[in-house]
Amino acid sequence: MTDTAASQKFKAQGDTAYRQSQFAQAADLYLQAIQADSTNPVLFTNRAMALLKLERFADAAHSCSQALAIDSTSVKALWRRGTAYYSLGQFAKAQHDFNCGLALEPTNTALLTELEKTKKALESAAASKAQLPRSGRGIAAPIASSAPQPMSVPQSPQDFERAWREHASVPARLYEYLKMVPIVRLPSLFRASLESAHIADITNALEHGYQTHKDFDLVFKVLSALPSIDRFSLALLFTDDKVKERIHHLLKQLATEKDVDAALLTNKYS
């Protein structure tokens, strides 16, 4: 049910927090505004603006995508998603968004500037690929920096966030990382930054663990821990129904093969 008045109240508070450089508070207030009215694309682009300031670039891109699902002509959403992609090193995606924004506003000088910067980044990346270091026999030598960094137990939320960005796109690596992290520390490591994208990444990793290693123990421990994280309910609110269905399937398998009563846990992911 839409509550426009409550949504606008939270938005105004978010605007004030943003102007005072309280970006985490602003992002949270915009999220509460979205919860009250998820039909307003401005709320998503405003939240993306705060997330960019927090350097939560993947979350900012996701928020812009939600705005564009409502209004595909939102130049601000295209601009901010392009900025997020650029910061993530996804230059081709950034270029696409800036071009789409310019198609709507051809004289937007900010978009033109961002597009030129992105083109230079793409050219630089292409040049770097073309100039691979060579061994004595003329065969391209391996580039050490392209390999994933060794995994280690995170000492702080910042370590955890950096490692998450490193491993989240590969379910097998994220699975290994989740095995390494003490599950009881997940609430303190995520703090108030849990997003629907995290839930989707975790689901991918747990499916890998179940399908490849029959690791029911990790599935149960992680899915039991997530609901205790701050803002879990809000993150779940924006989690795709297909992701929730996959979580329910994992819990059903857990109940069947390990004789675990997963009904209460399943309800928490509904």
PDB file of N, CA and C in Angstrom, residues 69-125:
ATOM      1  N   ALA A  69      13.539   1.008 -14.230  1.00  0.00           N
ATOM      2  CA  ALA A  69      12.429   0.068 -14.442  1.00  0.00           C
ATOM      3  C   ALA A  69      11.090   0.782 -14.333  1.00  0.00           C
ATOM      4  N   ILE A  70      11.078   1.882 -13.585  1.00  0.00           N
ATOM      5  CA  ILE A  70       9.858   2.683 -13.439  1.00  0.00           C
ATOM      6  C   ILE A  70       9.777   3.744 -14.527  1.00  0.00           C
ATOM      7  N   ASP A  71      10.910   4.402 -14.794  1.00  0.00           N
ATOM      8  CA  ASP A  71      10.965   5.475 -15.793  1.00  0.00           C
ATOM      9  C   ASP A  71      12.229   5.312 -16.621  1.00  0.00           C
ATOM     10  N   SER A  72      12.101   4.724 -17.792  1.00  0.00           N
ATOM     11  CA  SER A  72      13.261   4.432 -18.637  1.00  0.00           C
ATOM     12  C   SER A  72      13.889   5.693 -19.231  1.00  0.00           C
ATOM     13  N   THR A  73      13.223   6.845 -19.062  1.00  0.00           N
ATOM     14  CA  THR A  73      13.762   8.093 -19.613  1.00  0.00           C
ATOM     15  C   THR A  73      14.420   8.960 -18.536  1.00  0.00           C
ATOM     16  N   SER A  74      14.676   8.396 -17.369  1.00  0.00           N
ATOM     17  CA  SER A  74      15.288   9.167 -16.281  1.00  0.00           C
ATOM     18  C   SER A  74      16.761   9.406 -16.583  1.00  0.00           C
ATOM     19  N   VAL A  75      17.103  10.611 -16.947  1.00  0.00           N
ATOM     20  CA  VAL A  75      18.485  10.949 -17.269  1.00  0.00           C
ATOM     21  C   VAL A  75      19.362  10.853 -16.026  1.00  0.00           C
ATOM     22  N   LYS A  76      18.827  11.277 -14.892  1.00  0.00           N
ATOM     23  CA  LYS A  76      19.603  11.192 -13.647  1.00  0.00           C
ATOM     24  C   LYS A  76      19.959   9.749 -13.320  1.00  0.00           C
ATOM     25  N   ALA A  77      19.023   8.838 -13.533  1.00  0.00           N
ATOM     26  CA  ALA A  77      19.298   7.431 -13.252  1.00  0.00           C
ATOM     27  C   ALA A  77      20.381   6.895 -14.183  1.00  0.00           C
ATOM     28  N   LEU A  78      20.306   7.254 -15.454  1.00  0.00           N
ATOM     29  CA  LEU A  78      21.331   6.825 -16.413  1.00  0.00           C
ATOM     30  C   LEU A  78      22.693   7.422 -16.059  1.00  0.00           C
ATOM     31  N   TRP A  79      22.693   8.690 -15.705  1.00  0.00           N
ATOM     32  CA  TRP A  79      23.929   9.383 -15.349  1.00  0.00           C
ATOM     33  C   TRP A  79      24.569   8.730 -14.116  1.00  0.00           C
ATOM     34  N   ARG A  80      23.768   8.540 -13.073  1.00  0.00           N
ATOM     35  CA  ARG A  80      24.329   8.005 -11.827  1.00  0.00           C
ATOM     36  C   ARG A  80      24.704   6.529 -11.966  1.00  0.00           C
ATOM     37  N   ARG A  81      23.941   5.779 -12.752  1.00  0.00           N
ATOM     38  CA  ARG A  81      24.339   4.379 -12.964  1.00  0.00           C
ATOM     39  C   ARG A  81      25.621   4.316 -13.771  1.00  0.00           C
ATOM     40  N   GLY A  82      25.739   5.201 -14.761  1.00  0.00           N
ATOM     41  CA  GLY A  82      26.976   5.264 -15.516  1.00  0.00           C
ATOM     42  C   GLY A  82      28.158   5.598 -14.629  1.00  0.00           C
ATOM     43  N   THR A  83      27.951   6.531 -13.703  1.00  0.00           N
ATOM     44  CA  THR A  83      29.015   6.905 -12.763  1.00  0.00           C
ATOM     45  C   THR A  83      29.393   5.717 -11.888  1.00  0.00           C
ATOM     46  N   ALA A  84      28.396   4.965 -11.443  1.00  0.00           N
ATOM     47  CA  ALA A  84      28.661   3.785 -10.614  1.00  0.00           C
ATOM     48  C   ALA A  84      29.435   2.739 -11.416  1.00  0.00           C
ATOM     49  N   TYR A  85      29.013   2.494 -12.651  1.00  0.00           N
ATOM     50  CA  TYR A  85      29.712   1.519 -13.491  1.00  0.00           C
ATOM     51  C   TYR A  85      31.161   1.960 -13.728  1.00  0.00           C
ATOM     52  N   TYR A  86      31.350   3.238 -13.963  1.00  0.00           N
ATOM     53  CA  TYR A  86      32.709   3.744 -14.185  1.00  0.00           C
ATOM     54  C   TYR A  86      33.577   3.463 -12.959  1.00  0.00           C
ATOM     55  N   SER A  87      33.041   3.721 -11.789  1.00  0.00           N
ATOM     56  CA  SER A  87      33.794   3.515 -10.555  1.00  0.00           C
ATOM     57  C   SER A  87      34.079   2.037 -10.307  1.00  0.00           C
ATOM     58  N   LEU A  88      33.236   1.158 -10.855  1.00  0.00           N
ATOM     59  CA  LEU A  88      33.447  -0.283 -10.742  1.00  0.00           C
ATOM     60  C   LEU A  88      34.390  -0.811 -11.822  1.00  0.00           C
ATOM     61  N   GLY A  89      34.833   0.082 -12.725  1.00  0.00           N
ATOM     62  CA  GLY A  89      35.700  -0.330 -13.817  1.00  0.00           C
ATOM     63  C   GLY A  89      34.963  -0.964 -14.975  1.00  0.00           C
ATOM     64  N   GLN A  90      33.627  -0.837 -14.985  1.00  0.00           N
ATOM     65  CA  GLN A  90      32.811  -1.404 -16.066  1.00  0.00           C
ATOM     66  C   GLN A  90      32.554  -0.297 -17.097  1.00  0.00           C
ATOM     67  N   PHE A  91      33.608   0.004 -17.831  1.00  0.00           N
ATOM     68  CA  PHE A  91      33.588   1.194 -18.685  1.00  0.00           C
ATOM     69  C   PHE A  91      32.618   1.079 -19.860  1.00  0.00           C
ATOM     70  N   ALA A  92      32.477  -0.112 -20.429  1.00  0.00           N
ATOM     71  CA  ALA A  92      31.557  -0.277 -21.564  1.00  0.00           C
ATOM     72  C   ALA A  92      30.115  -0.010 -21.125  1.00  0.00           C
ATOM     73  N   LYS A  93      29.749  -0.509 -19.948  1.00  0.00           N
ATOM     74  CA  LYS A  93      28.407  -0.254 -19.424  1.00  0.00           C
ATOM     75  C   LYS A  93      28.216   1.229 -19.125  1.00  0.00           C
ATOM     76  N   ALA A  94      29.261   1.845 -18.569  1.00  0.00           N
ATOM     77  CA  ALA A  94      29.181   3.278 -18.272  1.00  0.00           C
ATOM     78  C   ALA A  94      28.984   4.074 -19.565  1.00  0.00           C
ATOM     79  N   GLN A  95      29.746   3.726 -20.592  1.00  0.00           N
ATOM     80  CA  GLN A  95      29.626   4.431 -21.876  1.00  0.00           C
ATOM     81  C   GLN A  95      28.209   4.292 -22.432  1.00  0.00           C
ATOM     82  N   HIS A  96      27.650   3.100 -22.337  1.00  0.00           N
ATOM     83  CA  HIS A  96      26.289   2.873 -22.835  1.00  0.00           C
ATOM     84  C   HIS A  96      25.296   3.782 -22.127  1.00  0.00           C
ATOM     85  N   ASP A  97      25.392   3.868 -20.790  1.00  0.00           N
ATOM     86  CA  ASP A  97      24.448   4.700 -20.043  1.00  0.00           C
ATOM     87  C   ASP A  97      24.617   6.175 -20.367  1.00  0.00           C
ATOM     88  N   PHE A  98      25.854   6.636 -20.487  1.00  0.00           N
ATOM     89  CA  PHE A  98      26.075   8.050 -20.819  1.00  0.00           C
ATOM     90  C   PHE A  98      25.544   8.361 -22.221  1.00  0.00           C
ATOM     91  N   ASN A  99      25.730   7.432 -23.152  1.00  0.00           N
ATOM     92  CA  ASN A  99      25.188   7.632 -24.504  1.00  0.00           C
ATOM     93  C   ASN A  99      23.662   7.682 -24.493  1.00  0.00           C
ATOM     94  N   CYS A 100      23.046   6.807 -23.687  1.00  0.00           N
ATOM     95  CA  CYS A 100      21.579   6.814 -23.594  1.00  0.00           C
ATOM     96  C   CYS A 100      21.085   8.124 -22.983  1.00  0.00           C
ATOM     97  N   GLY A 101      21.802   8.615 -21.981  1.00  0.00           N
ATOM     98  CA  GLY A 101      21.430   9.887 -21.376  1.00  0.00           C
ATOM     99  C   GLY A 101      21.539  11.033 -22.365  1.00  0.00           C
ATOM    100  N   LEU A 102      22.589  11.015 -23.167  1.00  0.00           N
ATOM    101  CA  LEU A 102      22.787  12.076 -24.162  1.00  0.00           C
ATOM    102  C   LEU A 102      21.766  11.988 -25.292  1.00  0.00           C
ATOM    103  N   ALA A 103      21.277  10.799 -25.559  1.00  0.00           N
ATOM    104  CA  ALA A 103      20.222  10.666 -26.570  1.00  0.00           C
ATOM    105  C   ALA A 103      18.964  11.405 -26.123  1.00  0.00           C
ATOM    106  N   LEU A 104      18.776  11.460 -24.805  1.00  0.00           N
ATOM    107  CA  LEU A 104      17.617  12.161 -24.251  1.00  0.00           C
ATOM    108  C   LEU A 104      17.897  13.645 -24.051  1.00  0.00           C
ATOM    109  N   GLU A 105      19.148  13.977 -23.667  1.00  0.00           N
ATOM    110  CA  GLU A 105      19.542  15.374 -23.442  1.00  0.00           C
ATOM    111  C   GLU A 105      20.891  15.623 -24.135  1.00  0.00           C
ATOM    112  N   PRO A 106      20.866  15.883 -25.430  1.00  0.00           N
ATOM    113  CA  PRO A 106      22.110  15.986 -26.211  1.00  0.00           C
ATOM    114  C   PRO A 106      23.059  17.099 -25.755  1.00  0.00           C
ATOM    115  N   THR A 107      22.551  18.114 -25.071  1.00  0.00           N
ATOM    116  CA  THR A 107      23.416  19.234 -24.672  1.00  0.00           C
ATOM    117  C   THR A 107      23.829  19.171 -23.201  1.00  0.00           C
ATOM    118  N   ASN A 108      23.604  18.038 -22.560  1.00  0.00           N
ATOM    119  CA  ASN A 108      23.954  17.899 -21.138  1.00  0.00           C
ATOM    120  C   ASN A 108      25.478  17.850 -21.003  1.00  0.00           C
ATOM    121  N   THR A 109      26.062  18.953 -20.549  1.00  0.00           N
ATOM    122  CA  THR A 109      27.521  19.064 -20.510  1.00  0.00           C
ATOM    123  C   THR A 109      28.155  18.082 -19.518  1.00  0.00           C
ATOM    124  N   ALA A 110      27.482  17.804 -18.429  1.00  0.00           N
ATOM    125  CA  ALA A 110      28.027  16.859 -17.453  1.00  0.00           C
ATOM    126  C   ALA A 110      28.135  15.460 -18.061  1.00  0.00           C
ATOM    127  N   LEU A 111      27.103  15.050 -18.802  1.00  0.00           N
ATOM    128  CA  LEU A 111      27.139  13.741 -19.450  1.00  0.00           C
ATOM    129  C   LEU A 111      28.220  13.693 -20.525  1.00  0.00           C
ATOM    130  N   LEU A 112      28.374  14.780 -21.264  1.00  0.00           N
ATOM    131  CA  LEU A 112      29.414  14.837 -22.290  1.00  0.00           C
ATOM    132  C   LEU A 112      30.794  14.681 -21.669  1.00  0.00           C
ATOM    133  N   THR A 113      31.001  15.341 -20.544  1.00  0.00           N
ATOM    134  CA  THR A 113      32.284  15.235 -19.849  1.00  0.00           C
ATOM    135  C   THR A 113      32.533  13.809 -19.377  1.00  0.00           C
ATOM    136  N   GLU A 114      31.512  13.184 -18.780  1.00  0.00           N
ATOM    137  CA  GLU A 114      31.651  11.811 -18.292  1.00  0.00           C
ATOM    138  C   GLU A 114      31.898  10.835 -19.440  1.00  0.00           C
ATOM    139  N   LEU A 115      31.239  11.079 -20.577  1.00  0.00           N
ATOM    140  CA  LEU A 115      31.420  10.198 -21.723  1.00  0.00           C
ATOM    141  C   LEU A 115      32.846  10.271 -22.241  1.00  0.00           C
ATOM    142  N   GLU A 116      33.391  11.474 -22.340  1.00  0.00           N
ATOM    143  CA  GLU A 116      34.770  11.625 -22.818  1.00  0.00           C
ATOM    144  C   GLU A 116      35.749  10.939 -21.867  1.00  0.00           C
ATOM    145  N   LYS A 117      35.520  11.101 -20.568  1.00  0.00           N
ATOM    146  CA  LYS A 117      36.384  10.456 -19.572  1.00  0.00           C
ATOM    147  C   LYS A 117      36.321   8.933 -19.713  1.00  0.00           C
ATOM    148  N   THR A 118      35.115   8.430 -19.971  1.00  0.00           N
ATOM    149  CA  THR A 118      34.936   6.989 -20.097  1.00  0.00           C
ATOM    150  C   THR A 118      35.587   6.461 -21.370  1.00  0.00           C
ATOM    151  N   LYS A 119      35.488   7.221 -22.455  1.00  0.00           N
ATOM    152  CA  LYS A 119      36.139   6.801 -23.700  1.00  0.00           C
ATOM    153  C   LYS A 119      37.650   6.692 -23.512  1.00  0.00           C
ATOM    154  N   LYS A 120      38.223   7.638 -22.782  1.00  0.00           N
ATOM    155  CA  LYS A 120      39.668   7.594 -22.515  1.00  0.00           C
ATOM    156  C   LYS A 120      40.025   6.380 -21.665  1.00  0.00           C
ATOM    157  N   ALA A 121      39.171   6.057 -20.707  1.00  0.00           N
ATOM    158  CA  ALA A 121      39.416   4.887 -19.860  1.00  0.00           C
ATOM    159  C   ALA A 121      39.362   3.601 -20.692  1.00  0.00           C
ATOM    160  N   LEU A 122      38.415   3.535 -21.626  1.00  0.00           N
ATOM    161  CA  LEU A 122      38.317   2.367 -22.502  1.00  0.00           C
ATOM    162  C   LEU A 122      39.545   2.251 -23.399  1.00  0.00           C
ATOM    163  N   GLU A 123      39.992   3.388 -23.925  1.00  0.00           N
ATOM    164  CA  GLU A 123      41.185   3.385 -24.774  1.00  0.00           C
ATOM    165  C   GLU A 123      42.416   2.952 -23.989  1.00  0.00           C
ATOM    166  N   SER A 124      42.514   3.434 -22.763  1.00  0.00           N
ATOM    167  CA  SER A 124      43.646   3.069 -21.911  1.00  0.00           C
ATOM    168  C   SER A 124      43.633   1.582 -21.582  1.00  0.00           C
ATOM    169  N   ALA A 125      42.435   1.051 -21.298  1.00  0.00           N
ATOM    170  CA  ALA A 125      42.317  -0.373 -20.996  1.00  0.00           C
ATOM    171  C   ALA A 125      42.683  -1.219 -22.205  1.00  0.00           C
TER     172      ALA A 125
END
